[in-house]
Amino acid sequence: MAIEWEVVIGLEIHAQLATRSKIFSTSSTSFGAAPNVQANLVDLGYPGVLPVLNGEAVRMATLFGLAIGARVARRSVFARKNYFYPDLPKGYQISQYELPVVEDGSVDIVLDDGTRKTVGVTRAHLEEDAGKSLHEGLGANSGIDLNRAGTPLLEIVSEPDMRSAKEAIAYMKKIHTLVRYLDICDGNMQEGSFRCDANVSVRHKGRHEFGTRCEIKNLNSFRFVEKAINFEVARQVDIIEGGGSIVQETRLYDPDRNETRSMRSKEEANDYRYFPDPDLLPLVLEDAWIERVRAGLPELPDEKAARFVAEHGLTDYDAGVLTASREMAAYYEAVVGALGGQAKMAANWVMGDLSGLLNRDGLDITASRVDAARLSGLLSRIVDETISGKIAKEVLEAMWDEGRSADEVIEARGLRQITDTGAIERAIAGVMAANPKQLADYRSGKDKLFGFFVGQVMKATAGKANPAQVNDLLKKMLAG
Amino acid sequence: MSLHLKSAAELGRGLAAGEYSSVELTRHFLGRIGQGNGRLNAFITVTGERALDQARRADAAIGAGRGGPLTGVPLAHKDIFCTDGILTTCGSRMLSNFVSPYDATVVERLAAAGTVMLGKTNMDEFAMGSSNETSYYGPVRNPWDEACVPGGSSGGSAAAVAARLAPAATGTDTGGSIRQPAALTGLTGIKPTYGRVSRYGMIAFASSLDQGGVLAQSAEDAALLLEAMAGFDSRDSTCVDAPVPAYATQLDRPVKGLRIGIIREFFGEGLDPATGDAVQAALDAYRRMGAELVEVSLPALPLSVPTYYVVAPAECSSNLSRFDGVRFGHRCRDPKDLLDLYTRSRGEGFGTEVKRRIMTGTYVLSAGYYDAYYLKAQKVRSLINADFKRAFADVDVLMGPTSPTPAFRIGAKVDDPITMYLNDIYTIGANLAGLPALSAPCGMVGGLPVGLQLIGPHFAEARILAAAHAYQRESDWHRRVPPAWA
């Protein structure tokens, strides 16, 4: 009998905090500047300079801790992680080691079968980012860009609670959603603002002890995380089933070849010689300050989703989709607010047609060409029966493309719904006259042809006839 | 009286009264440096033009009635302080080409007080040494006996002031680097409370111990200069946000009734008897002035040398990692690859003592050794702290010798680091506990000065300065100038 394998995954997510200046210097953190223009003497590690902690980074880390129900440390300590590398100007990275600012939190994820799972967050700590080595266009030389050096990072370390790549992605997306709700990270994965390392191991199902793990470094898209984990799991299972054993090591994922490659083994690992940074006093947070930060917590995605279910009557699934981003939820709520209800319809339109158009044009909801007020304008025309739902789809596309309101499109295109009984009766009579055979068949018992007649009437009225009235009148007139 | 025999305070008063100009004064000291530095090697860089520029501005300020007590007074800066546009070597080949792009806070504040910078003084490499023999720029000679060391690491500052090549100088003290050279050259040197003076722009040796201060001719001068350089600086997180008292106006506090604790552990084996006698004579003088002397014991204090030689190297091993040949400082010729760049640049750029401490520090922080060394040392450090705290519950100030012996001969201890390290046996405690401490001259042994050390509770600089000042009103050791330099 084949052995059943269980996958064990823990993630270390690096979220770049959205502070305006660096964690220990006054340099700007904005992305895309020419190399080294955003590196001052502190970032360059000049002789005699000293780090000064950015309070905004502490507030953001605290906010995150409170949002995941973690313990926010009243006293935490910055340490030095010592190693030599050209993109590390001081020869050490300032990070939190023994005493991080956030400990023992958790987030809930929803699995494919709809069940919830709680993933533990061991800790989250503040640290500075390193610079970048540049190789392109420099011939045999390497360049160093220290713009990124000193950018504040929150390293969020999970428990090894995830059992599949899918769970890992769900967790990573949840953290991604959360940091954006909290407005502490822009979540931009292309620019490296949100990236992760994955610790992966496998074991026989039912065993308690963990297998030997490998760490896959620097994954900067959800897709890569999934592919890298799946590749790594297959690699480890192959080795073990072939009689080999896993070597604890750090591996790099190569997206071009879809494989992970060894970077360094445990034996080659640096001895980082961590010790408390004597240039920085321990970070002491007072209860009153923490409470002030707590007062600034926005409604979190899980709370918001629960409210959408309880107050709006949405399904768990719909509430989950709508709260995946703070902006999407805000858009949806604005539509519901303007409509004064009709939550289910609003939800369907936001998740359906609107999202379709956004995806088609690659736009974020904040850049939607139809804003919440205009979408609610459109939906109110369905509610007051000016147009049908079907016509509304056409109207939305026109609104999107032409930048006009629903009423303008309806007027310009003459899409107002036909509710005049006489006009609908005349259209039905015409259809019956044009289709004598189908009429005879229907009257001899072929009920299924009812749909055919509905279609013909809608066609004859260019889709504008009120569908409910068409139904009622057709039934009467077909019966003869 | 010749200008160079006046104290900084006297020079300030003379400038204010228009008895001479800052330009005259500056020329006078630049002339003395020109004549004497070849013998003493006290200065690494002399900044004549800039000094005259600053002097002219000082004269203008005095003329406009905008002068303060130090406006126009020349002084020298230890070459550990970064000075904008001026070579800042830290006594090392590693920084032999480093022109700092900014001023240290201390330099900035003393310039704002109107002082004139004559130049940058020699020092032990990266402040690691007690004799000024580890400098890449060669040893400094003691003006009292040129065959002897001036002490270290602020040896250049000490020699410059002792020989009156400068009225006063800045220094830094990590384990005694202001007080021991002050003692060995007959000066008054103060290391303030940790956090009293900004470390911004002061090239770090051991961050939790380093503190800037002054080497001067008297307690009065030290008070004036400390007042100008101390105070909160938002660029140094360990700098304390507390107002700076007007030290110079508090010098006349009476000694009568002062409770002086005599540290028993400082008078045992290893203390040169003649040095001990000189210190005892000074203590007797305090008794005559009405102070109350009590013996106190700080049992953990004898552990301060081994504790220091774990903590300081640990911090230095990390602090000196930035000197890697990549962005500034010495870079080896034609590096083959990254590792070669690192190993040769650092191998060539650092001297033996610096390498010894980097290696020691790297070792004590290594996985598997951290608890046994670094963590243990931190625990002993808290014990030493607790000893001082207990002592200060009973006494106002602690006193004892600054250094176990007067100045020793150049070369006498270079091959024996342990003996060299023991030179700082009485000074290290104050650094480990972050306490303000001062050395004031209290006698001569064989033609060489002896220092009395005064240690106060945190932020009691005014108290130890006043105590030293009271002694200096009753004695003239601080007025003595090496005969060859008078």
XYZ file of C-alpha atoms in Angstrom, chain B residues 1-243:
243
model
C 52.130 85.548 31.505
C 52.428 83.802 28.149
C 49.121 83.176 26.437
C 49.588 79.422 26.402
C 49.923 79.270 30.172
C 46.408 80.577 30.646
C 43.467 78.284 31.152
C 40.594 78.185 28.677
C 38.424 80.124 31.137
C 41.100 82.795 31.513
C 41.538 83.006 27.750
C 37.797 83.409 27.317
C 37.778 86.275 29.779
C 40.805 87.889 28.119
C 39.155 87.655 24.702
C 35.963 89.166 26.025
C 37.956 91.993 27.613
C 39.761 92.647 24.326
C 43.194 91.873 25.753
C 43.998 89.869 22.627
C 42.145 88.634 19.605
C 41.208 85.079 18.775
C 43.335 85.367 15.638
C 46.375 86.253 17.762
C 45.630 83.430 20.127
C 45.101 80.959 17.324
C 48.357 81.994 15.628
C 50.144 81.574 18.931
C 48.916 78.005 19.396
C 49.415 77.092 15.744
C 52.985 78.316 16.172
C 53.489 76.113 19.218
C 52.044 73.127 17.378
C 54.380 73.827 14.468
C 57.355 73.812 16.797
C 56.366 71.057 19.171
C 54.329 68.505 17.335
C 57.329 66.928 15.685
C 58.540 65.887 19.113
C 55.227 64.845 20.631
C 53.255 63.550 17.620
C 50.122 64.793 19.377
C 48.306 65.949 16.231
C 47.447 63.866 13.173
C 45.987 66.834 11.304
C 46.470 70.550 11.928
C 43.706 72.701 10.490
C 45.424 76.094 10.428
C 43.376 77.818 7.756
C 40.062 76.733 9.102
C 41.199 77.701 12.602
C 42.042 81.229 11.461
C 38.691 81.452 9.674
C 36.874 80.443 12.824
C 39.052 82.839 14.842
C 38.122 85.755 12.583
C 34.455 84.928 12.976
C 34.897 84.659 16.733
C 36.568 88.049 16.820
C 33.679 89.502 14.855
C 31.188 87.948 17.259
C 33.055 89.327 20.264
C 33.234 92.735 18.577
C 29.488 92.633 18.013
C 28.890 91.729 21.647
C 27.714 88.242 20.770
C 30.523 86.345 22.470
C 30.159 83.677 25.116
C 32.670 82.375 27.662
C 34.375 80.171 25.052
C 34.108 82.375 21.974
C 37.469 82.493 20.263
C 39.119 79.917 22.526
C 41.157 77.408 20.506
C 40.971 73.714 21.195
C 41.796 70.361 19.664
C 39.502 67.465 18.805
C 40.355 63.841 19.223
C 40.462 62.305 15.753
C 37.581 60.013 16.669
C 35.112 62.889 16.158
C 33.912 63.348 12.590
C 34.738 66.759 11.188
C 33.095 67.942 8.001
C 35.551 68.175 5.119
C 38.502 67.183 7.290
C 40.425 63.949 7.499
C 39.023 61.820 10.329
C 41.275 58.812 10.841
C 40.430 57.355 14.246
C 44.146 56.598 14.413
C 43.761 53.843 11.842
C 45.138 53.039 8.433
C 41.568 51.937 7.687
C 40.434 55.572 7.745
C 43.705 57.148 6.633
C 41.868 58.474 3.553
C 38.512 59.238 5.170
C 37.306 62.804 4.895
C 34.106 62.993 6.886
C 31.100 64.543 5.120
C 29.617 65.759 8.396
C 30.376 67.108 11.855
C 29.898 65.157 15.057
C 27.391 66.741 17.436
C 30.226 67.514 19.867
C 32.176 69.305 17.135
C 29.066 71.139 15.980
C 28.210 72.324 19.515
C 31.695 73.452 20.405
C 31.856 75.349 17.098
C 28.499 76.929 17.902
C 29.959 77.995 21.252
C 32.578 79.916 19.262
C 35.589 77.674 19.848
C 38.326 77.413 17.260
C 39.486 73.979 16.121
C 43.268 73.794 15.876
C 43.353 70.248 14.579
C 42.739 66.566 15.195
C 44.693 64.702 17.830
C 46.418 61.368 17.729
C 44.872 58.403 19.508
C 45.072 54.657 19.908
C 43.621 52.985 16.846
C 39.813 53.100 17.145
C 40.400 54.111 20.784
C 41.675 50.637 21.620
C 44.675 51.072 23.844
C 45.951 52.642 27.047
C 49.234 54.075 25.843
C 48.611 55.614 22.429
C 51.014 53.080 20.977
C 48.434 51.351 18.765
C 47.971 54.387 16.512
C 48.711 53.919 12.822
C 50.282 57.384 13.088
C 52.818 56.294 15.664
C 53.093 56.739 19.417
C 52.541 60.031 21.191
C 55.149 61.196 23.699
C 54.434 62.395 27.184
C 55.509 66.046 27.565
C 56.656 65.302 31.119
C 59.094 62.689 29.868
C 59.285 62.082 26.178
C 60.442 58.511 26.692
C 57.099 57.788 28.313
C 53.607 57.241 27.002
C 50.931 59.886 27.609
C 48.328 57.186 28.271
C 45.481 56.383 25.956
C 43.423 56.241 24.040
C 43.080 60.054 24.094
C 46.881 60.342 24.254
C 47.210 63.012 21.573
C 44.657 65.248 23.291
C 46.420 64.744 26.630
C 49.886 65.503 25.284
C 48.636 68.526 23.335
C 47.036 70.124 26.394
C 49.822 69.116 28.802
C 52.407 70.733 26.493
C 50.085 73.707 26.062
C 49.861 73.221 22.302
C 46.139 73.693 22.893
C 44.309 75.123 25.901
C 41.947 72.138 26.021
C 40.875 69.142 23.962
C 38.027 66.746 23.519
C 38.434 63.075 24.277
C 36.414 59.911 24.546
C 36.382 57.392 27.331
C 35.300 53.773 26.889
C 37.335 52.234 29.713
C 39.366 55.173 30.979
C 40.549 56.802 27.765
C 40.063 60.347 29.098
C 40.888 59.851 32.773
C 44.012 57.673 32.466
C 45.817 59.971 29.989
C 44.667 62.980 32.043
C 46.245 61.354 35.100
C 49.455 60.495 33.250
C 49.904 64.036 31.899
C 48.715 66.119 34.872
C 45.364 67.217 33.446
C 41.784 67.368 34.610
C 39.711 65.005 32.493
C 36.031 64.243 32.821
C 33.977 61.416 31.398
C 30.350 62.391 31.929
C 27.384 60.107 32.623
C 26.606 57.741 29.751
C 23.998 59.582 27.664
C 25.047 63.060 28.771
C 27.013 63.809 25.589
C 25.796 62.777 22.154
C 27.719 59.978 20.484
C 26.544 61.065 17.038
C 29.600 61.464 14.862
C 31.893 59.882 17.434
C 33.246 56.783 15.741
C 32.022 53.873 17.825
C 34.316 51.499 19.657
C 31.962 49.971 22.259
C 28.620 51.740 22.009
C 27.319 50.944 25.495
C 30.495 52.307 27.115
C 31.710 55.134 24.838
C 31.238 58.647 26.120
C 32.703 61.933 24.953
C 34.314 64.339 27.367
C 37.108 66.817 27.969
C 40.801 66.979 28.829
C 41.548 70.356 30.342
C 43.841 72.267 32.667
C 41.354 72.584 35.491
C 37.947 71.608 36.759
C 36.734 75.060 35.805
C 37.780 74.550 32.173
C 36.283 71.075 32.133
C 32.994 72.502 33.456
C 32.852 75.202 30.785
C 33.606 72.844 27.930
C 31.322 70.069 29.145
C 28.465 72.521 29.441
C 28.961 73.506 25.799
C 29.069 69.973 24.447
C 26.513 68.148 26.590
C 22.780 67.830 26.121
C 20.065 66.000 24.284
C 20.550 65.092 20.644
C 17.715 63.400 18.784
C 20.284 61.712 16.516
C 21.537 59.527 19.380
C 18.868 57.282 20.925
C 20.991 56.709 24.020
C 21.402 60.427 24.656
C 19.384 61.524 27.668
C 16.794 64.273 27.333
C 17.547 66.196 30.524
C 18.588 69.815 30.955
